[in-house]
Amino acid sequence: MTAPRSGSVSESAALVLQKVNVFTQLQDLGRFGAASMGLTQGGVVDATSARLANALVDNEPTALLLEIGLGAVQFRAIGSVTVAVTGAAMPVFLNGQRYERYQSMQLQHGDQLEIGYSKAGVRCYLAVGGGFLVTPVLGSCATVLREGVGGINGQPLQSGTALTVAARPASTTSTVIRLPSVRSVDYQFQLKAKAMQNIPFVAGAQQAELGAAILARFQQNVYQVQPMSDRMGMRLRGAALPVASQALLSEGICLGAIQLPADGQPIVMLNDHQTIGGYPKIGAVTRLGVNALGQCRPGNLLRFVEVSQQQAVEQARAHELWLSTLEQQIRG
Amino acid sequence: MNHSDYPQIRQAGENALLIYLAPVADPQVLAQVQWLSQQLRQQLGSLLQEIIPSYNSVLLVYDFLRLDQSQLELCLADLLAQLPELALRSKQGVSSSKSAADSSGKLIELPCYYSAETGPDLAAVAAQHHLSVNQLIKIHSEQQYQVYAIGFAPGFAYLGWVDERIATVRLTTLRLKVPAGSVAIADRQTAVYPAASPGGWNLLGNCPIPLFDLQKDPPMALSTGDAVRFVPIERAEYLRLGGQL
């Protein structure tokens, strides 16, 4: 996870949080196997951007990094730290000089790293070579503030905190790695800043209860992302859907589940979703769809497009092949 | 709501299936829920990301890049075909076979200090049902409950069902802070709040034994399907066990 690779280790380095907000959290790919105890999965919302950030600093995909929502955060390096920033289009400044995202940067002791407000997208990912060093809880370091679990004692990050960077072999290259350009990312996987996005979903369990017409109406509607959205759920507003009045016995909820509460306005469950619930569900947005939702800001417009389970698997396999190939190319 | 239409396997997401074992939740269905969850854990292990048992269903989240759904469905069909047999055994109360014994779950006794100082709604709930406080405590603690689901917060177990004589609707105003360990009822369910949190259930007392502790392995003694009984304790015992006032 965040454990250093074997071999001789260099002196320990850290990133000091000089300016931070509650939307900046230590995350990894999530905590699995604990939902039967009521713990949600947590983890990065835009997993593709997070994996690329880790690849750019030669980390494993599971390494602990920072998910930065909103932006406007500042860091100071203690010792020598390799960093890379991916995801939302937040301006990156190293000692006041503008740097591009999607490349690794070498920070020396005392260097100042500043990340401004996002121009497109919501979440950027900052990875450090070696990963941040935190003790895992139930197999993951992912922060879930609602549960008080993960990250630094399950609490919001505080200004002044020094996040220790896991040491790794001194032999590890500190050469700057960069993607030829953000555009080398396949178009279908690029972070879109479009006014209207199509989000794939798989139709789900309560079709019979909700009625056959609902699937068509859900796909005809245009939805606007609401400001009340957070890591638990993305709230949407469109033409209200008819809701069957019957209450369900609470049942397990998966990532991306599209809940339909009594007001007929869907809520898409994101990474910090509750583990069980009794609202009927239209289906679930695919993982690739969740990645995209993770970069949608309030006011963005969405349309939902049904894919079969087989299509979802094919899309996921194609994406995994592209991403793992790119990760290998970056690592050389 | 015809039992013969069950069990049902339905798609929940690209890598998730919901298995409904019955249209309602009762102890027998719960035993099947627990048995199925255990079997899946044993047979598929790391190919599954999550198994979430709850009331009458099991949600499976699987690694769909490593496990084909058609294979998973074959495995499920195999297991579900064994369910009627399990139900028959538990009905006859025979627990000699391993699977029936497994599915019967554990019985866990939880000490509870029922009092005005740990259960601010104790008197009001008793009055509402025209019972004395002692009668209310007796009715709540004599019943054996089962864990129907775990969720809402880490370690929060939904226990059913409380005697109809003491079923109580939720508070109209949410308490901003319910102390950890609070024993509460809402409608015909009862629960222990594992950590301090906002809450709208009626508070009857407090259980000094932590239900969820990340320092322990496993952090939680209870699983869905287990049985729970509350054992009334006095103030001194409550404090001795580490209870807070």
Coordinates of C-alpha atoms in Angstrom, one line a residue:
Chain A
M1 CA 0.0 0.0 0.0
T2 CA 2.1 2.9 1.2
A3 CA 5.0 0.7 2.3
P4 CA 8.3 1.7 0.9
R5 CA 9.8 -0.6 -1.7
S6 CA 12.6 -2.8 -0.6
G7 CA 16.2 -1.7 -0.8
S8 CA 18.2 1.1 0.8
V9 CA 16.1 4.1 1.8
S10 CA 16.7 7.8 1.4
E11 CA 16.2 10.3 4.2
S12 CA 12.6 10.9 5.0
A13 CA 10.8 13.8 3.3
A14 CA 7.5 15.5 3.8
L15 CA 5.0 17.9 2.4
V16 CA 3.8 20.6 4.9
L17 CA 0.2 21.7 4.4
Q18 CA 0.4 25.4 4.5
K19 CA -3.1 26.1 3.3
V20 CA -5.6 23.4 3.1
N21 CA -9.4 22.9 3.1
V22 CA -11.8 20.1 4.0
F23 CA -12.1 19.1 0.3
T24 CA -8.4 18.0 0.4
Q25 CA -8.1 14.5 1.7
L26 CA -5.7 11.6 1.7
Q27 CA -7.2 8.9 -0.5
D28 CA -6.2 5.6 -2.1
L29 CA -8.3 3.3 -4.3
G30 CA -10.7 2.6 -1.4
R31 CA -11.5 0.3 1.5
F32 CA -13.1 -3.0 0.5
G33 CA -14.4 -5.9 2.6
A34 CA -15.6 -3.8 5.5
A35 CA -19.1 -2.8 4.2
S36 CA -20.7 -5.6 6.1
M37 CA -19.6 -3.7 9.3
G38 CA -21.1 -0.5 7.9
L39 CA -17.9 1.1 6.5
T40 CA -18.2 2.6 3.1
Q41 CA -15.5 2.2 0.5
G42 CA -14.2 5.8 0.3
G43 CA -11.3 6.3 -2.0
V44 CA -10.6 8.5 -5.0
V45 CA -13.7 9.6 -7.0
D46 CA -11.8 10.0 -10.3
A47 CA -9.8 6.8 -10.2
T48 CA -8.3 7.3 -13.6
S49 CA -6.7 10.7 -12.8
A50 CA -5.5 9.3 -9.5
R51 CA -3.8 6.3 -11.1
L52 CA -2.1 8.6 -13.7
A53 CA -0.8 10.8 -10.9
N54 CA 0.7 7.8 -9.1
A55 CA 2.2 6.5 -12.4
L56 CA 3.9 9.8 -13.1
V57 CA 5.9 9.5 -9.8
D58 CA 6.5 5.8 -10.3
N59 CA 4.2 4.6 -7.6
E60 CA 1.9 1.6 -7.5
P61 CA -1.7 2.4 -8.4
T62 CA -2.7 1.8 -4.7
A63 CA -0.3 4.4 -3.3
L64 CA -1.8 7.0 -1.0
L65 CA -2.2 10.5 -2.5
L66 CA -4.1 13.7 -2.1
E67 CA -7.5 14.3 -3.6
I68 CA -7.8 18.1 -3.8
G69 CA -11.3 19.4 -4.3
L70 CA -11.9 23.1 -5.1
G71 CA -8.2 24.0 -5.1
A72 CA -6.5 26.9 -3.5
V73 CA -4.0 24.9 -1.4
Q74 CA -0.4 25.4 -0.7
F75 CA 2.5 23.1 0.3
R76 CA 6.1 23.4 1.4
A77 CA 8.6 20.6 0.7
I78 CA 10.8 19.2 3.5
G79 CA 13.6 17.4 1.8
S80 CA 13.5 16.3 -1.8
V81 CA 10.0 15.3 -3.1
T82 CA 8.8 14.2 -6.5
V83 CA 5.3 15.3 -7.2
A84 CA 2.7 15.1 -10.0
V85 CA -0.7 16.7 -10.4
T86 CA -3.5 15.3 -12.6
G87 CA -7.2 15.7 -12.9
A88 CA -9.1 19.0 -12.7
A89 CA -7.5 22.0 -14.5
M90 CA -6.1 23.7 -11.5
P91 CA -3.1 26.0 -12.1
V92 CA 0.1 24.7 -10.5
F93 CA 2.9 27.0 -9.4
L94 CA 6.3 25.9 -8.1
N95 CA 7.9 28.8 -6.3
G96 CA 5.6 31.1 -8.2
Q97 CA 6.4 29.7 -11.6
R98 CA 3.6 28.1 -13.6
Y99 CA 3.9 24.4 -14.3
E100 CA 1.8 22.1 -16.4
R101 CA -0.1 19.2 -14.9
Y102 CA 0.5 15.6 -16.0
Q103 CA 4.2 15.6 -15.5
S104 CA 6.5 14.9 -12.6
M105 CA 8.2 17.8 -10.8
Q106 CA 11.2 17.6 -8.5
L107 CA 10.7 19.7 -5.3
Q108 CA 13.8 20.6 -3.3
H109 CA 13.8 21.4 0.4
G110 CA 11.9 24.6 1.1
D111 CA 10.2 24.7 -2.3
Q112 CA 6.7 26.1 -2.4
L113 CA 4.0 24.4 -4.3
E114 CA 0.7 26.2 -4.9
I115 CA -2.5 24.9 -6.6
G116 CA -5.1 27.5 -7.6
Y117 CA -8.8 27.3 -8.2
S118 CA -10.0 24.9 -10.9
K119 CA -10.9 26.2 -14.3
A120 CA -12.5 22.9 -15.4
G121 CA -13.3 19.9 -13.3
V122 CA -13.6 19.6 -9.5
R123 CA -10.9 17.3 -8.2
C124 CA -7.2 17.2 -8.9
Y125 CA -4.8 14.5 -7.6
L126 CA -1.4 15.2 -6.1
A127 CA 0.9 12.2 -5.8
V128 CA 4.4 12.1 -4.3
G129 CA 7.1 9.7 -5.2
G130 CA 6.9 6.8 -2.6
G131 CA 3.3 7.8 -1.6
F132 CA 2.3 9.4 1.7
L133 CA 3.1 7.3 4.8
V134 CA 0.0 6.6 7.0
T135 CA -1.0 3.5 8.9
P136 CA -3.8 1.7 7.1
V137 CA -7.2 1.1 8.7
L138 CA -8.9 -2.2 7.6
G139 CA -6.7 -2.4 4.6
S140 CA -6.8 1.1 3.3
C141 CA -5.7 4.7 4.2
A142 CA -8.8 6.3 2.5
T143 CA -10.2 9.1 4.5
V144 CA -13.9 9.0 5.3
L145 CA -14.6 12.0 7.5
R146 CA -18.2 11.0 8.2
E147 CA -17.0 7.7 9.8
G148 CA -13.9 9.3 11.4
V149 CA -11.8 6.6 9.6
G150 CA -8.6 6.7 7.6
G151 CA -6.2 9.5 6.7
I152 CA -4.8 11.2 9.8
N153 CA -7.0 9.8 12.6
G154 CA -10.1 10.1 10.5
Q155 CA -10.0 13.9 10.9
P156 CA -9.8 16.8 8.3
L157 CA -6.3 17.8 7.4
Q158 CA -5.0 20.8 9.3
S159 CA -2.8 23.6 8.2
G160 CA 0.7 23.1 9.5
T161 CA 0.6 19.3 9.3
A162 CA 3.6 17.7 7.7
L163 CA 2.6 14.7 5.6
T164 CA 5.4 12.2 5.7
V165 CA 6.5 10.8 2.3
A166 CA 7.3 7.1 2.4
A167 CA 11.0 6.6 1.7
R168 CA 12.0 4.4 -1.3
P169 CA 15.2 3.1 -2.7
A170 CA 17.8 5.9 -3.4
S171 CA 18.3 4.2 -6.8
T172 CA 14.8 5.2 -7.9
T173 CA 15.0 7.6 -10.8
S174 CA 14.3 11.2 -10.2
T175 CA 14.1 12.0 -13.9
V176 CA 11.2 14.1 -14.8
I177 CA 8.5 12.0 -16.5
R178 CA 5.8 13.7 -18.5
L179 CA 3.0 12.7 -20.8
P180 CA 3.6 14.1 -24.3
S181 CA 0.5 16.2 -23.6
V182 CA -2.8 15.8 -21.8
R183 CA -4.1 15.2 -25.3
S184 CA -2.2 11.9 -25.5
V185 CA -5.0 10.7 -23.2
D186 CA -7.5 8.9 -25.5
Y187 CA -10.3 11.3 -26.2
Q188 CA -13.0 9.1 -24.7
F189 CA -11.1 9.1 -21.4
Q190 CA -10.1 12.8 -21.3
L191 CA -11.4 15.0 -18.7
K192 CA -14.2 16.9 -20.4
A193 CA -15.2 20.4 -19.6
K194 CA -18.3 20.2 -21.8
A195 CA -21.5 21.8 -20.8
M196 CA -23.4 18.5 -21.4
Q197 CA -22.0 15.1 -20.7
N198 CA -23.4 11.6 -21.3
I199 CA -23.0 9.3 -18.3
P200 CA -23.3 5.5 -18.8
F201 CA -25.4 3.5 -16.3
V202 CA -26.6 -0.1 -16.0
A203 CA -30.3 -0.5 -15.3
G204 CA -30.9 -2.0 -11.9
A205 CA -32.9 -4.1 -9.6
Q206 CA -36.1 -2.2 -9.0
Q207 CA -37.4 -1.9 -12.6
A208 CA -40.5 -3.8 -11.7
E209 CA -41.4 -1.6 -8.7
L210 CA -40.6 1.6 -10.5
G211 CA -42.4 0.8 -13.7
A212 CA -41.1 0.3 -17.2
A213 CA -41.6 3.9 -18.2
I214 CA -39.2 5.3 -15.7
L215 CA -36.1 4.1 -17.6
A216 CA -37.1 5.9 -20.7
R217 CA -38.0 9.1 -18.8
F218 CA -34.7 9.0 -16.9
Q219 CA -32.8 8.9 -20.1
Q220 CA -34.9 11.6 -21.8
N221 CA -34.4 14.1 -18.9
V222 CA -31.5 16.5 -18.8
Y223 CA -30.1 16.8 -15.2
Q224 CA -28.3 19.6 -13.6
V225 CA -25.7 18.9 -10.9
Q226 CA -26.9 20.5 -7.6
P227 CA -24.6 22.4 -5.1
M228 CA -25.6 20.1 -2.3
S229 CA -23.5 17.3 -3.8
D230 CA -20.6 15.9 -1.9
R231 CA -18.5 12.7 -1.7
M232 CA -21.5 10.8 -0.4
G233 CA -23.8 11.6 -3.3
M234 CA -24.4 13.7 -6.3
R235 CA -27.7 15.4 -6.2
L236 CA -29.4 16.1 -9.5
R237 CA -32.4 18.2 -10.7
G238 CA -34.5 17.6 -13.7
A239 CA -38.2 16.9 -14.5
A240 CA -39.4 14.9 -11.4
L241 CA -39.8 11.2 -12.0
P242 CA -42.8 9.3 -10.7
V243 CA -42.0 7.4 -7.5
A244 CA -43.7 4.3 -6.3
S245 CA -44.8 4.9 -2.7
Q246 CA -43.8 1.5 -1.4
A247 CA -40.9 1.5 1.1
L248 CA -38.2 -1.1 0.6
L249 CA -36.4 -3.1 3.3
S250 CA -33.0 -1.6 3.5
E251 CA -30.5 -3.3 1.2
G252 CA -26.9 -3.1 0.2
I253 CA -25.9 -0.1 -2.0
C254 CA -23.1 -0.2 -4.6
L255 CA -21.0 2.7 -5.9
G256 CA -22.8 4.7 -8.5
A257 CA -26.3 3.5 -7.4
I258 CA -29.0 5.9 -8.7
Q259 CA -31.4 6.4 -5.8
L260 CA -34.9 7.8 -6.3
P261 CA -36.2 9.5 -3.2
A262 CA -39.8 10.7 -2.7
D263 CA -39.3 14.0 -4.6
G264 CA -38.4 12.1 -7.8
Q265 CA -35.0 13.8 -8.1
P266 CA -32.2 11.2 -8.4
I267 CA -29.1 11.0 -6.2
V268 CA -26.0 9.2 -7.5
M269 CA -24.1 7.5 -4.7
L270 CA -20.4 8.4 -4.8
N271 CA -17.5 6.9 -2.9
D272 CA -18.6 7.8 0.7
H273 CA -22.1 6.5 0.1
Q274 CA -24.0 4.8 3.0
T275 CA -23.7 1.0 2.8
I276 CA -27.4 0.2 3.0
G277 CA -30.6 2.1 2.3
G278 CA -34.2 1.7 1.5
Y279 CA -34.8 4.0 -1.5
P280 CA -35.6 2.4 -4.8
K281 CA -32.8 2.5 -7.4
I282 CA -33.0 3.1 -11.2
G283 CA -29.7 1.4 -11.6
A284 CA -26.0 2.3 -11.1
V285 CA -23.6 4.6 -13.0
T286 CA -20.6 2.6 -14.2
R287 CA -17.1 3.2 -12.6
L288 CA -16.1 5.1 -15.7
G289 CA -19.3 7.2 -15.3
V290 CA -18.4 7.8 -11.6
N291 CA -14.9 9.0 -12.7
A292 CA -16.6 11.6 -15.0
L293 CA -19.1 12.6 -12.3
G294 CA -16.2 13.2 -9.9
Q295 CA -15.2 16.1 -12.2
C296 CA -18.7 17.6 -12.7
R297 CA -19.4 20.8 -10.9
P298 CA -22.7 22.3 -9.7
G299 CA -24.6 23.6 -12.8
N300 CA -23.1 21.1 -15.2
L301 CA -25.7 19.3 -17.3
L302 CA -25.9 15.5 -17.6
R303 CA -27.7 13.0 -19.7
F304 CA -27.8 9.3 -18.6
V305 CA -27.3 6.6 -21.2
E306 CA -28.2 3.0 -20.5
V307 CA -25.5 0.4 -21.3
S308 CA -25.9 -3.4 -20.9
Q309 CA -23.8 -5.1 -18.3
Q310 CA -21.8 -6.7 -21.1
Q311 CA -21.2 -3.3 -22.7
A312 CA -20.1 -2.0 -19.3
V313 CA -17.6 -4.8 -19.0
E314 CA -16.2 -4.2 -22.5
Q315 CA -15.8 -0.5 -21.9
A316 CA -14.1 -1.2 -18.5
R317 CA -11.7 -3.7 -20.1
A318 CA -10.9 -1.3 -22.9
H319 CA -10.2 1.4 -20.4
E320 CA -8.2 -0.8 -18.2
L321 CA -6.0 -1.9 -21.1
W322 CA -5.4 1.7 -22.2
L323 CA -4.7 2.9 -18.6
S324 CA -2.4 0.0 -17.7
T325 CA -0.5 0.4 -21.0
L326 CA -0.1 4.1 -20.4
E327 CA 1.1 3.4 -16.8
Q328 CA 3.7 1.1 -18.2
Q329 CA 4.8 3.6 -20.8
I330 CA 5.1 6.3 -18.2
R331 CA 7.2 4.1 -15.9
G332 CA 9.4 3.2 -18.8
Chain B
M1 CA -45.3 -10.8 -2.9
N2 CA -45.4 -14.5 -3.6
H3 CA -42.7 -16.5 -1.9
S4 CA -42.6 -18.9 -4.8
D5 CA -41.1 -16.2 -7.0
Y6 CA -38.0 -16.2 -4.8
P7 CA -35.1 -16.3 -4.6
Q8 CA -34.4 -13.7 -7.3
I9 CA -31.1 -12.5 -8.7
R10 CA -31.2 -8.9 -10.0
Q11 CA -28.6 -6.6 -11.5
A12 CA -27.6 -3.8 -9.2
G13 CA -24.7 -2.3 -11.2
E14 CA -22.1 -3.2 -13.7
N15 CA -20.3 -5.4 -11.1
A16 CA -23.1 -5.9 -8.5
L17 CA -25.9 -8.4 -8.1
L18 CA -28.7 -8.2 -5.5
I19 CA -30.1 -11.6 -4.4
Y20 CA -33.5 -11.4 -2.7
L21 CA -34.2 -14.5 -0.7
A22 CA -37.8 -13.6 0.2
P23 CA -40.2 -10.7 -0.1
V24 CA -40.1 -10.2 3.7
A25 CA -37.6 -10.5 6.5
D26 CA -38.0 -13.1 9.3
P27 CA -35.6 -15.2 11.3
Q28 CA -35.6 -18.0 8.8
V29 CA -34.9 -15.7 5.8
L30 CA -32.2 -14.1 7.9
A31 CA -30.6 -17.5 8.5
Q32 CA -30.5 -18.0 4.7
V33 CA -29.1 -14.6 4.2
Q34 CA -26.3 -15.4 6.7
W35 CA -25.6 -18.8 5.2
L36 CA -25.5 -17.5 1.6
S37 CA -23.1 -14.7 2.7
Q38 CA -20.8 -17.2 4.4
Q39 CA -20.8 -19.6 1.4
L40 CA -20.0 -16.8 -1.0
R41 CA -17.2 -15.6 1.1
Q42 CA -15.7 -19.1 1.3
Q43 CA -16.2 -20.0 -2.3
L44 CA -15.3 -16.8 -4.1
G45 CA -13.1 -15.0 -1.6
S46 CA -11.0 -12.3 -3.2
L47 CA -13.0 -12.2 -6.4
L48 CA -15.7 -10.5 -4.4
Q49 CA -15.1 -6.9 -3.3
E50 CA -18.1 -6.7 -0.9
I51 CA -20.9 -8.9 0.5
I52 CA -23.6 -6.9 2.2
P53 CA -26.3 -9.0 3.9
S54 CA -29.4 -7.1 4.9
Y55 CA -32.9 -8.2 6.0
N56 CA -34.0 -10.3 3.0
S57 CA -31.2 -9.7 0.6
V58 CA -27.5 -10.0 -0.1
L59 CA -25.6 -7.5 -2.3
L60 CA -22.6 -8.8 -4.1
V61 CA -20.0 -6.5 -5.5
Y62 CA -17.4 -8.5 -7.6
D63 CA -14.2 -7.8 -9.5
F64 CA -15.7 -7.9 -13.0
L65 CA -12.4 -7.7 -14.7
R66 CA -11.4 -11.1 -13.1
L67 CA -14.8 -12.8 -12.7
D68 CA -17.3 -13.3 -15.5
Q69 CA -20.9 -12.6 -14.4
S70 CA -22.1 -15.8 -16.0
Q71 CA -19.7 -17.8 -13.9
L72 CA -20.9 -16.0 -10.8
E73 CA -24.5 -16.7 -11.7
L74 CA -23.7 -20.4 -12.1
C75 CA -22.2 -20.5 -8.6
L76 CA -25.2 -18.6 -7.2
A77 CA -27.7 -21.0 -8.8
D78 CA -25.8 -23.8 -7.2
L79 CA -25.9 -22.3 -3.8
L80 CA -29.5 -21.1 -4.0
A81 CA -30.6 -24.7 -4.9
Q82 CA -29.4 -25.7 -1.5
L83 CA -31.4 -23.1 0.4
P84 CA -34.7 -25.0 0.8
E85 CA -32.8 -27.8 2.5
L86 CA -31.3 -25.4 4.9
A87 CA -34.7 -23.9 5.7
L88 CA -36.1 -27.4 6.4
R89 CA -33.2 -28.3 8.7
S90 CA -33.5 -25.1 10.7
K91 CA -37.3 -25.6 11.0
Q92 CA -36.8 -29.0 12.6
G93 CA -34.2 -27.5 14.8
V94 CA -31.5 -30.0 13.8
S95 CA -28.1 -28.4 14.1
S96 CA -25.9 -31.5 13.6
S97 CA -24.8 -30.6 10.0
K98 CA -22.2 -28.0 9.7
S99 CA -24.1 -25.6 7.4
A100 CA -27.1 -25.5 9.7
A101 CA -24.9 -24.9 12.7
D102 CA -23.1 -22.1 10.9
S103 CA -26.3 -20.4 9.9
S104 CA -27.7 -20.3 13.4
G105 CA -25.3 -17.5 14.3
K106 CA -23.9 -16.5 17.7
L107 CA -25.8 -15.3 20.7
I108 CA -24.3 -12.2 22.2
E109 CA -25.4 -10.8 25.6
L110 CA -25.0 -7.0 25.9
P111 CA -25.1 -5.4 29.4
C112 CA -27.4 -2.4 29.5
Y113 CA -27.8 0.2 32.3
Y114 CA -31.4 1.3 31.9
S115 CA -31.8 4.6 33.7
A116 CA -32.9 8.2 33.4
E117 CA -29.2 9.3 33.3
T118 CA -28.3 7.0 30.4
G119 CA -31.8 6.8 28.8
P120 CA -33.4 10.2 28.7
D121 CA -36.5 8.8 26.9
L122 CA -37.0 5.8 29.3
A123 CA -39.8 7.4 31.4
A124 CA -41.6 9.0 28.4
V125 CA -41.6 5.7 26.4
A126 CA -42.9 3.8 29.4
A127 CA -45.7 6.4 30.0
Q128 CA -46.6 6.4 26.4
H129 CA -47.3 2.6 26.6
H130 CA -49.0 2.8 30.0
L131 CA -46.2 0.7 31.5
S132 CA -44.0 1.2 34.5
V133 CA -40.3 1.8 33.8
N134 CA -39.5 -1.6 35.3
Q135 CA -42.1 -3.3 33.0
L136 CA -40.6 -1.5 30.0
I137 CA -37.1 -2.7 31.0
K138 CA -38.4 -6.3 31.5
I139 CA -40.1 -6.3 28.0
H140 CA -37.0 -4.9 26.3
S141 CA -34.5 -7.2 27.9
E142 CA -36.5 -10.4 27.8
Q143 CA -36.8 -10.4 24.1
Q144 CA -34.1 -12.1 22.0
Y145 CA -33.2 -10.0 19.0
Q146 CA -31.5 -10.7 15.7
V147 CA -29.1 -8.5 13.7
Y148 CA -31.1 -7.8 10.6
A149 CA -28.7 -5.4 9.1
I150 CA -25.5 -3.4 9.8
G151 CA -25.2 0.1 8.4
F152 CA -25.9 3.8 8.9
A153 CA -22.6 4.1 10.6
P154 CA -19.7 1.8 11.3
G155 CA -20.9 -0.9 13.7
F156 CA -24.6 0.2 13.8
A157 CA -26.6 -3.0 14.0
Y158 CA -30.4 -3.0 13.4
L159 CA -31.9 -5.4 15.8
G160 CA -35.4 -6.8 15.4
W161 CA -38.0 -7.0 16.6
V162 CA -39.1 -5.4 19.8
D163 CA -42.3 -6.5 21.4
E164 CA -45.3 -4.7 19.9
R165 CA -46.2 -3.4 23.4
I166 CA -43.2 -1.1 23.4
A167 CA -42.8 -0.2 19.7
T168 CA -42.2 3.5 19.6
V169 CA -42.1 6.0 16.7
R170 CA -38.9 8.1 16.2
L171 CA -38.5 11.4 18.0
T172 CA -39.9 14.4 16.0
T173 CA -36.7 16.3 16.6
L174 CA -33.4 14.8 16.0
R175 CA -30.9 14.9 18.9
L176 CA -27.7 16.5 17.7
K177 CA -25.6 14.2 19.9
V178 CA -26.5 10.8 21.1
P179 CA -23.7 9.4 23.4
A180 CA -21.8 6.3 22.3
G181 CA -23.3 3.1 23.7
S182 CA -26.9 4.5 23.8
V183 CA -29.5 1.7 23.6
A184 CA -32.5 2.9 21.7
I185 CA -35.7 1.9 19.9
A186 CA -37.5 3.1 16.8
D187 CA -40.7 1.4 15.7
R188 CA -40.0 -2.3 16.2
Q189 CA -36.3 -2.0 15.9
T190 CA -33.7 -1.5 18.6
A191 CA -30.0 -0.7 18.4
V192 CA -26.8 0.4 20.2
Y193 CA -25.2 3.6 18.9
P194 CA -21.6 2.5 18.4
A195 CA -20.3 6.1 18.4
A196 CA -21.6 9.5 19.3
S197 CA -23.8 10.8 16.5
P198 CA -26.9 12.7 15.8
G199 CA -30.0 10.4 16.1
G200 CA -33.7 10.3 16.3
W201 CA -34.3 7.0 18.2
N202 CA -35.7 6.8 21.7
L203 CA -32.9 6.3 24.3
L204 CA -33.6 3.8 27.0
G205 CA -30.1 3.1 28.5
N206 CA -26.5 2.6 27.7
C207 CA -24.3 -0.4 26.9
P208 CA -20.8 0.1 28.3
I209 CA -19.2 -2.5 26.0
P210 CA -17.9 -1.0 22.8
L211 CA -19.6 -2.6 19.8
F212 CA -17.1 -1.3 17.3
D213 CA -13.5 -0.8 18.0
L214 CA -10.9 -0.3 15.2
Q215 CA -8.2 -1.4 17.6
K216 CA -9.7 -4.9 17.7
D217 CA -9.5 -7.6 15.1
P218 CA -12.2 -8.0 14.0
P219 CA -13.4 -4.5 15.0
M220 CA -17.0 -5.8 15.5
A221 CA -18.2 -8.9 17.3
L222 CA -21.7 -8.9 15.7
S223 CA -22.6 -10.0 12.2
T224 CA -25.9 -9.9 10.4
G225 CA -27.9 -12.9 11.5
D226 CA -26.4 -13.1 15.0
A227 CA -28.7 -13.0 18.1
V228 CA -28.5 -10.4 20.8
R229 CA -30.0 -10.1 24.3
F230 CA -29.8 -7.1 26.6
V231 CA -28.9 -7.9 30.3
P232 CA -30.0 -5.2 32.7
I233 CA -27.1 -4.0 35.0
E234 CA -26.9 -1.7 38.0
R235 CA -25.1 1.7 38.0
A236 CA -22.0 0.3 39.8
E237 CA -21.6 -2.5 37.3
Y238 CA -22.1 -0.1 34.5
L239 CA -19.3 2.1 35.8
R240 CA -17.1 -0.9 36.6
L241 CA -17.4 -2.0 32.9
G242 CA -16.2 1.4 31.8
G243 CA -19.6 3.1 31.2
Q244 CA -19.6 6.9 31.0
L245 CA -22.0 9.3 32.7

